[in-house]
């Protein structure tokens, strides 16, 4: 069982630049209608903040901290709450924390909820919630 004492634990803050080339590749890969190349200052696609979060120094930091075997992991859900738009060329700060840990089916499934606040300077951009499901059966 994952130790619920980790609830509330804040992971290291990091910054990522929303680079034009990477955003353009994302747009092509997701076949965004009418948009094949990003331009400096254009608004980021709605789910792109998750891609930026995965560019942090250690995308597996939470999983390592909690001792979770990647072979038992399922993607649960994601939720994006936007407070302000983010743009190509923005330097964004990500502040992840473990928001909740709970189980179902007598521990056969464990759920870890990571909540990440995203900032551009002093401006709150978004709150990302990601639920990881761990199979124990």
Coordinates of N, CA, C and O in Angstrom, one line a residue:
X1 N 0.8 -1.2 0.0 CA 0.0 0.0 0.0 C 0.9 1.3 0.0 O 1.9 1.3 0.7
X2 N 0.4 2.2 -0.7 CA 1.2 3.5 -0.8 C 0.9 4.3 0.5 O -0.3 4.4 0.9
X3 N 1.9 4.8 1.1 CA 1.8 5.5 2.4 C 1.1 6.8 2.2 O 1.5 7.7 1.5
X4 N -0.1 6.9 2.8 CA -0.9 8.1 2.7 C -0.3 9.3 3.4 O -0.8 10.4 3.3
X5 N 0.8 9.1 4.2 CA 1.5 10.2 4.8 C 2.1 11.2 3.8 O 2.4 12.3 4.1
X6 N 2.2 10.7 2.5 CA 2.7 11.6 1.5 C 1.7 12.6 1.0 O 2.1 13.5 0.2
X7 N 0.5 12.5 1.4 CA -0.5 13.5 0.9 C -0.1 14.9 1.4 O 0.2 15.0 2.6
X8 N -0.1 15.8 0.5 CA 0.3 17.2 0.8 C 1.8 17.4 0.5 O 2.2 18.6 0.5
X9 N 2.6 16.4 0.2 CA 4.0 16.6 -0.1 C 4.1 17.4 -1.4 O 3.6 17.1 -2.4
X10 N 5.0 18.4 -1.3 CA 5.2 19.3 -2.5 C 6.5 18.8 -3.1 O 7.5 18.6 -2.4
X11 N 6.5 18.6 -4.4 CA 7.7 18.2 -5.2 C 8.4 19.4 -5.7 O 7.8 20.5 -5.7
X12 N 9.7 19.3 -6.1 CA 10.4 20.5 -6.5 C 9.8 21.3 -7.6 O 9.3 20.7 -8.6
X13 N 9.8 22.6 -7.5 CA 9.3 23.5 -8.5 C 10.3 23.5 -9.6 O 11.5 23.4 -9.4
X14 N 9.8 23.6 -10.9 CA 10.7 23.7 -12.0 C 10.1 24.6 -13.1 O 8.9 24.9 -13.0
X15 N 10.9 25.1 -14.0 CA 10.5 26.0 -15.0 C 10.7 25.3 -16.4 O 11.7 24.6 -16.6
X16 N 9.8 25.6 -17.3 CA 9.9 25.1 -18.7 C 9.5 26.2 -19.7 O 8.5 26.9 -19.4
X17 N 10.2 26.3 -20.7 CA 9.9 27.3 -21.8 C 9.0 26.6 -22.8 O 9.3 25.5 -23.3
X18 N 7.9 27.3 -23.2 CA 7.0 26.8 -24.2 C 7.6 27.1 -25.6 O 7.4 28.2 -26.1
X19 N 8.4 26.3 -26.1 CA 9.2 26.5 -27.3 C 8.3 26.4 -28.6 O 7.5 25.4 -28.7
X20 N 8.5 27.2 -29.5 CA 7.8 27.2 -30.8 C 7.8 25.9 -31.5 O 6.8 25.4 -32.0
X21 N 9.0 25.4 -31.7 CA 9.2 24.1 -32.5 C 8.4 23.0 -31.8 O 7.8 22.2 -32.5
X22 N 8.5 22.8 -30.5 CA 7.9 21.7 -29.8 C 6.3 21.9 -29.9 O 5.6 20.9 -30.1
X23 N 5.9 23.1 -29.8 CA 4.4 23.3 -29.9 C 3.9 23.0 -31.3 O 2.9 22.4 -31.5
X24 N 4.7 23.4 -32.3 CA 4.4 23.1 -33.7 C 4.3 21.5 -33.9 O 3.4 21.0 -34.5
X25 N 5.2 20.8 -33.3 CA 5.2 19.3 -33.5 C 4.0 18.8 -32.8 O 3.4 17.8 -33.3
X26 N 3.6 19.3 -31.6 CA 2.4 18.9 -30.9 C 1.2 19.1 -31.8 O 0.3 18.3 -31.9
X27 N 1.1 20.3 -32.4 CA -0.1 20.6 -33.3 C -0.1 19.7 -34.5 O -1.2 19.2 -34.8
X28 N 1.0 19.4 -35.1 CA 1.0 18.4 -36.2 C 0.6 17.0 -35.7 O -0.2 16.3 -36.4
X29 N 1.1 16.6 -34.6 CA 0.8 15.2 -34.1 C -0.7 15.1 -33.7 O -1.2 14.0 -33.8
X30 N -1.3 16.1 -33.2 CA -2.7 16.0 -32.8 C -3.6 16.5 -33.8 O -4.8 16.5 -33.6
X31 N -3.1 16.8 -35.0 CA -3.9 17.3 -36.1 C -4.9 18.4 -35.8 O -6.1 18.3 -36.1
X32 N -4.4 19.4 -35.0 CA -5.2 20.5 -34.7 C -5.7 21.2 -36.0 O -4.9 21.5 -36.8
X33 N -7.0 21.3 -36.2 CA -7.6 21.9 -37.4 C -7.0 23.3 -37.8 O -7.0 24.2 -36.9
X34 N -6.5 23.4 -39.0 CA -6.0 24.7 -39.5 C -4.8 25.2 -38.8 O -4.4 26.3 -39.0
X35 N -4.1 24.4 -38.0 CA -3.0 24.9 -37.3 C -1.8 23.9 -37.4 O -1.8 22.9 -36.7
X36 N -0.8 24.2 -38.2 CA 0.3 23.3 -38.4 C 1.6 23.8 -37.8 O 2.5 23.1 -37.7
X37 N 1.6 25.1 -37.5 CA 2.8 25.7 -37.0 C 2.5 26.8 -36.0 O 1.6 27.6 -36.2
X38 N 3.1 26.7 -34.8 CA 2.9 27.7 -33.8 C 3.7 29.0 -34.1 O 4.8 28.9 -34.7
X39 N 3.3 30.1 -33.6 CA 4.0 31.3 -33.7 C 4.2 31.9 -32.3 O 3.4 31.7 -31.4
X40 N 5.4 32.6 -32.2 CA 5.7 33.2 -30.9 C 4.5 34.1 -30.5 O 4.0 34.9 -31.3
X41 N 4.0 33.9 -29.3 CA 2.9 34.7 -28.7 C 1.6 34.0 -28.9 O 0.6 34.5 -28.4
X42 N 1.5 33.0 -29.8 CA 0.2 32.4 -30.0 C -0.2 31.5 -28.7 O 0.7 31.1 -28.0
X43 N -1.5 31.4 -28.5 CA -2.0 30.7 -27.3 C -1.6 29.2 -27.4 O -1.7 28.6 -28.5
X44 N -1.2 28.6 -26.3 CA -0.9 27.2 -26.3 C -2.2 26.3 -26.4 O -3.2 26.7 -26.0
X45 N -2.1 25.2 -27.0 CA -3.2 24.2 -27.1 C -3.7 23.9 -25.7 O -2.8 23.8 -24.8
X46 N -4.9 23.6 -25.5 CA -5.5 23.3 -24.2 C -4.8 22.3 -23.3 O -4.6 22.5 -22.1
X47 N -4.3 21.2 -23.9 CA -3.7 20.1 -23.1 C -2.2 20.1 -23.1 O -1.6 19.3 -22.5
X48 N -1.6 21.1 -23.8 CA -0.2 21.2 -23.9 C 0.6 21.4 -22.6 O 1.7 21.0 -22.5
X49 N -0.1 21.9 -21.6 CA 0.6 22.1 -20.3 C 1.1 20.8 -19.7 O 2.1 20.7 -19.0
X50 N 0.3 19.7 -20.0 CA 0.7 18.4 -19.5 C 2.0 18.0 -20.2 O 2.9 17.4 -19.5
X51 N 2.2 18.3 -21.5 CA 3.5 18.0 -22.2 C 4.6 18.7 -21.5 O 5.7 18.2 -21.4
X52 N 4.4 20.0 -21.2 CA 5.4 20.8 -20.6 C 5.8 20.2 -19.2 O 6.9 20.2 -18.8
X53 N 4.8 19.8 -18.5 CA 5.0 19.2 -17.1 C 6.0 18.0 -17.3 O 6.8 17.8 -16.4
X54 N 5.8 17.2 -18.3 CA 6.6 16.0 -18.5 C 8.0 16.4 -18.9 O 8.9 15.5 -19.0
X55 N 8.3 17.7 -19.2 CA 9.7 18.1 -19.6 C 10.5 18.5 -18.4 O 11.6 19.0 -18.5
X56 N 9.9 18.4 -17.2 CA 10.6 18.7 -16.0 C 11.8 17.9 -15.8 O 12.0 16.9 -16.5
X57 N 12.7 18.2 -14.8 CA 13.9 17.5 -14.6 C 13.8 16.0 -14.3 O 14.6 15.2 -14.6
X58 N 12.6 15.6 -13.7 CA 12.4 14.2 -13.4 C 10.9 13.9 -13.4 O 10.2 13.9 -12.4
X59 N 10.4 13.6 -14.6 CA 9.0 13.3 -14.7 C 8.5 12.2 -13.9 O 7.3 12.1 -13.5
X60 N 9.4 11.3 -13.4 CA 9.0 10.2 -12.6 C 9.2 10.4 -11.1 O 9.1 9.5 -10.3
X61 N 9.4 11.7 -10.7 CA 9.8 12.0 -9.3 C 8.7 11.5 -8.3 O 9.0 10.9 -7.3
X62 N 7.4 11.7 -8.7 CA 6.4 11.3 -7.7 C 6.3 9.7 -7.6 O 6.3 9.2 -6.6
X63 N 6.4 9.1 -8.8 CA 6.4 7.6 -8.8 C 7.6 7.0 -8.0 O 7.4 6.1 -7.2
X64 N 8.8 7.6 -8.2 CA 9.9 7.2 -7.4 C 9.8 7.4 -5.9 O 10.1 6.5 -5.1
X65 N 9.3 8.6 -5.5 CA 9.1 8.9 -4.1 C 8.1 7.9 -3.5 O 8.4 7.5 -2.3
X66 N 7.1 7.5 -4.2 CA 6.1 6.6 -3.6 C 6.4 5.1 -3.8 O 5.7 4.3 -3.3
X67 N 7.5 4.8 -4.5 CA 7.9 3.5 -4.8 C 6.9 2.7 -5.7 O 6.7 1.5 -5.5
X68 N 6.4 3.4 -6.7 CA 5.4 2.8 -7.6 C 6.1 2.2 -8.8 O 6.9 2.8 -9.5
X69 N 5.8 0.9 -9.1 CA 6.4 0.2 -10.2 C 5.6 0.6 -11.5 O 4.4 0.5 -11.5
X70 N 6.3 1.1 -12.5 CA 5.7 1.7 -13.7 C 4.9 0.6 -14.4 O 3.9 0.9 -15.1
X71 N 5.2 -0.7 -14.2 CA 4.5 -1.8 -14.9 C 3.1 -2.0 -14.3 O 2.3 -2.7 -14.9
X72 N 2.8 -1.4 -13.2 CA 1.5 -1.5 -12.5 C 0.6 -0.3 -12.7 O -0.5 -0.2 -12.2
X73 N 1.1 0.7 -13.5 CA 0.5 2.0 -13.6 C -0.5 2.1 -14.7 O -0.2 1.6 -15.8
X74 N -1.7 2.7 -14.4 CA -2.7 3.0 -15.5 C -2.9 4.5 -15.4 O -2.8 5.1 -14.3
X75 N -3.2 5.1 -16.5 CA -3.6 6.5 -16.5 C -5.0 6.6 -16.1 O -5.9 6.0 -16.7
X76 N -5.3 7.4 -15.0 CA -6.7 7.5 -14.6 C -7.4 8.6 -15.3 O -8.3 8.4 -16.1
X77 N -7.1 9.9 -14.9 CA -7.8 11.0 -15.6 C -6.9 12.2 -15.4 O -6.0 12.3 -14.6
X78 N -7.3 13.2 -16.2 CA -6.6 14.5 -16.2 C -7.7 15.6 -16.1 O -8.8 15.4 -16.8
X79 N -7.4 16.7 -15.4 CA -8.3 17.8 -15.4 C -7.5 19.1 -15.5 O -6.5 19.2 -14.8
X80 N -7.9 20.0 -16.3 CA -7.2 21.2 -16.5 C -8.2 22.4 -16.1 O -9.3 22.5 -16.7
X81 N -7.8 23.2 -15.2 CA -8.6 24.4 -14.8 C -7.7 25.6 -15.2 O -6.6 25.8 -14.6
X82 N -8.2 26.4 -16.1 CA -7.4 27.5 -16.6 C -7.8 28.8 -15.9 O -9.0 29.1 -15.7
X83 N -6.8 29.6 -15.5 CA -7.0 30.9 -14.8 C -6.6 32.0 -15.8 O -7.1 33.2 -15.6
X84 N -5.7 31.8 -16.7 CA -5.3 32.8 -17.7 C -4.6 32.0 -18.8 O -4.2 30.9 -18.7
X85 N -4.6 32.6 -20.0 CA -4.0 31.9 -21.2 C -2.4 31.8 -21.0 O -1.8 32.7 -20.5
X86 N -1.9 30.7 -21.6 CA -0.4 30.6 -21.7 C -0.1 30.7 -23.2 O -0.9 30.3 -24.1
X87 N 1.1 31.2 -23.5 CA 1.5 31.4 -24.9 C 2.8 30.8 -25.3 O 3.7 30.6 -24.4
X88 N 3.0 30.6 -26.6 CA 4.3 30.1 -27.1 C 5.3 31.2 -26.7 O 5.0 32.4 -26.8
X89 N 6.4 30.8 -26.1 CA 7.5 31.7 -25.7 C 7.4 32.0 -24.2 O 8.3 32.6 -23.6
X90 N 6.3 31.6 -23.5 CA 6.2 31.8 -22.1 C 7.2 30.9 -21.3 O 7.4 29.7 -21.7
X91 N 7.8 31.4 -20.3 CA 8.6 30.6 -19.3 C 7.6 30.3 -18.2 O 7.2 31.2 -17.5
X92 N 7.2 29.0 -18.0 CA 6.2 28.7 -17.0 C 6.8 27.9 -15.9 O 7.7 27.0 -16.1
X93 N 6.4 28.2 -14.7 CA 6.8 27.5 -13.5 C 5.7 26.4 -13.1 O 4.5 26.7 -13.1
X94 N 6.2 25.2 -12.7 CA 5.3 24.1 -12.3 C 5.6 23.8 -10.9 O 6.7 23.6 -10.5
X95 N 4.5 23.7 -10.1 CA 4.6 23.4 -8.7 C 3.7 22.2 -8.3 O 2.6 22.4 -8.0
X96 N 4.3 21.0 -8.5 CA 3.5 19.8 -8.2 C 3.4 19.4 -6.7 O 4.3 19.6 -6.0
X97 N 2.3 18.8 -6.4 CA 2.1 18.3 -5.0 C 1.2 17.1 -5.0 O 0.4 16.9 -6.0
X98 N 1.4 16.2 -4.1 CA 0.5 15.0 -4.0 C -0.8 15.5 -3.2 O -0.7 15.8 -2.1
X99 N -1.9 15.5 -3.9 CA -3.1 16.0 -3.4 C -3.9 15.0 -2.7 O -4.7 15.3 -1.7
X100 N -3.8 13.7 -3.1 CA -4.6 12.7 -2.4 C -4.1 11.3 -2.8 O -3.5 11.1 -3.8
X101 N -4.3 10.4 -1.9 CA -4.0 8.9 -2.1 C -5.1 8.2 -1.5 O -5.4 8.4 -0.3
X102 N -5.7 7.3 -2.3 CA -6.8 6.5 -1.7 C -6.9 5.2 -2.5 O -6.2 5.0 -3.5
X103 N -7.6 4.2 -2.0 CA -7.7 2.9 -2.6 C -9.2 2.5 -2.8 O -10.1 3.0 -2.1
X104 N -9.4 1.5 -3.6 CA -10.7 0.9 -3.9 C -10.5 -0.6 -4.0 O -9.3 -1.1 -4.2
X105 N -11.5 -1.4 -3.8 CA -11.5 -2.8 -3.9 C -10.5 -3.4 -2.9 O -9.7 -4.3 -3.3
X106 N -10.6 -3.0 -1.7 CA -9.7 -3.5 -0.6 C -8.2 -3.4 -1.0 O -7.4 -4.3 -0.7
X107 N -7.9 -2.3 -1.6 CA -6.5 -2.1 -2.0 C -6.0 -2.7 -3.3 O -4.8 -2.5 -3.7
X108 N -6.9 -3.3 -4.0 CA -6.5 -3.9 -5.3 C -6.1 -2.7 -6.3 O -5.3 -2.9 -7.2
X109 N -6.8 -1.6 -6.1 CA -6.5 -0.4 -6.9 C -6.2 0.7 -6.0 O -6.9 1.0 -5.1
X110 N -5.0 1.4 -6.2 CA -4.7 2.6 -5.5 C -4.7 3.8 -6.4 O -4.3 3.6 -7.6
X111 N -5.0 4.9 -5.9 CA -5.1 6.1 -6.7 C -4.3 7.2 -6.1 O -4.4 7.5 -4.9
X112 N -3.4 7.8 -6.9 CA -2.6 9.0 -6.5 C -3.0 10.2 -7.3 O -2.9 10.1 -8.6
X113 N -3.4 11.2 -6.7 CA -3.8 12.5 -7.3 C -2.7 13.5 -7.2 O -2.3 13.8 -6.1
X114 N -2.1 13.9 -8.3 CA -1.1 15.0 -8.3 C -1.8 16.3 -8.8 O -2.5 16.3 -9.8
X115 N -1.6 17.3 -8.1 CA -2.1 18.6 -8.4 C -0.9 19.5 -8.7 O -0.1 19.7 -7.8
X116 N -0.9 20.1 -9.9 CA 0.2 21.0 -10.2 C -0.3 22.4 -10.6 O -1.2 22.5 -11.4
X117 N 0.2 23.4 -9.9 CA -0.1 24.8 -10.2 C 0.9 25.3 -11.2 O 2.1 25.1 -11.0
X118 N 0.4 26.0 -12.2 CA 1.3 26.5 -13.2 C 1.2 28.1 -13.2 O 0.2 28.7 -13.1
X119 N 2.4 28.7 -13.2 CA 2.6 30.1 -13.1 C 3.4 30.7 -14.2 O 4.3 30.1 -14.7
X120 N 3.1 31.9 -14.6 CA 4.0 32.7 -15.5 C 4.3 34.0 -14.6 O 3.4 34.8 -14.4
X121 N 5.5 34.0 -14.1 CA 5.8 35.1 -13.1 C 4.9 35.0 -11.9 O 4.8 34.0 -11.3
X122 N 4.1 36.1 -11.6 CA 3.2 36.1 -10.5 C 1.7 35.7 -11.0 O 0.8 35.7 -10.2
X123 N 1.6 35.4 -12.3 CA 0.2 35.2 -12.8 C -0.1 33.7 -12.8 O 0.7 32.9 -13.4
X124 N -1.1 33.3 -12.1 CA -1.6 31.9 -12.1 C -2.2 31.6 -13.4 O -3.1 32.2 -13.9
X125 N -1.6 30.5 -14.1 CA -2.1 30.1 -15.4 C -3.1 29.0 -15.3 O -4.1 29.1 -16.0
X126 N -2.8 28.0 -14.6 CA -3.7 26.8 -14.5 C -3.4 25.9 -13.3 O -2.4 26.1 -12.7
X127 N -4.4 25.1 -13.0 CA -4.2 24.0 -12.0 C -4.5 22.7 -12.8 O -5.5 22.6 -13.4
X128 N -3.5 21.8 -12.8 CA -3.6 20.5 -13.4 C -3.8 19.4 -12.4 O -3.1 19.4 -11.4
X129 N -4.7 18.6 -12.6 CA -4.9 17.4 -11.7 C -4.8 16.1 -12.6 O -5.4 16.0 -13.6
X130 N -3.9 15.2 -12.1 CA -3.7 14.0 -12.8 C -3.9 12.9 -11.8 O -3.3 12.9 -10.7
X131 N -4.6 11.9 -12.2 CA -4.8 10.7 -11.3 C -4.1 9.5 -11.9 O -4.4 9.1 -13.1
X132 N -3.2 8.9 -11.1 CA -2.5 7.7 -11.5 C -3.2 6.5 -10.8 O -3.4 6.6 -9.6
X133 N -3.4 5.4 -11.5 CA -4.0 4.3 -10.9 C -3.0 3.2 -10.8 O -2.3 2.9 -11.8
X134 N -2.8 2.6 -9.6 CA -1.8 1.5 -9.4 C -2.6 0.2 -9.2 O -3.4 0.1 -8.3
X135 N -2.3 -0.8 -10.1 CA -2.9 -2.1 -9.9 C -2.1 -3.0 -9.0 O -0.9 -3.1 -9.1
X136 N -2.8 -3.5 -8.0 CA -2.1 -4.4 -7.0 C -2.6 -5.8 -7.0 O -2.4 -6.6 -6.1
X137 N -3.3 -6.2 -8.1 CA -3.8 -7.6 -8.1 C -3.3 -8.4 -9.2 O -2.6 -8.0 -10.1

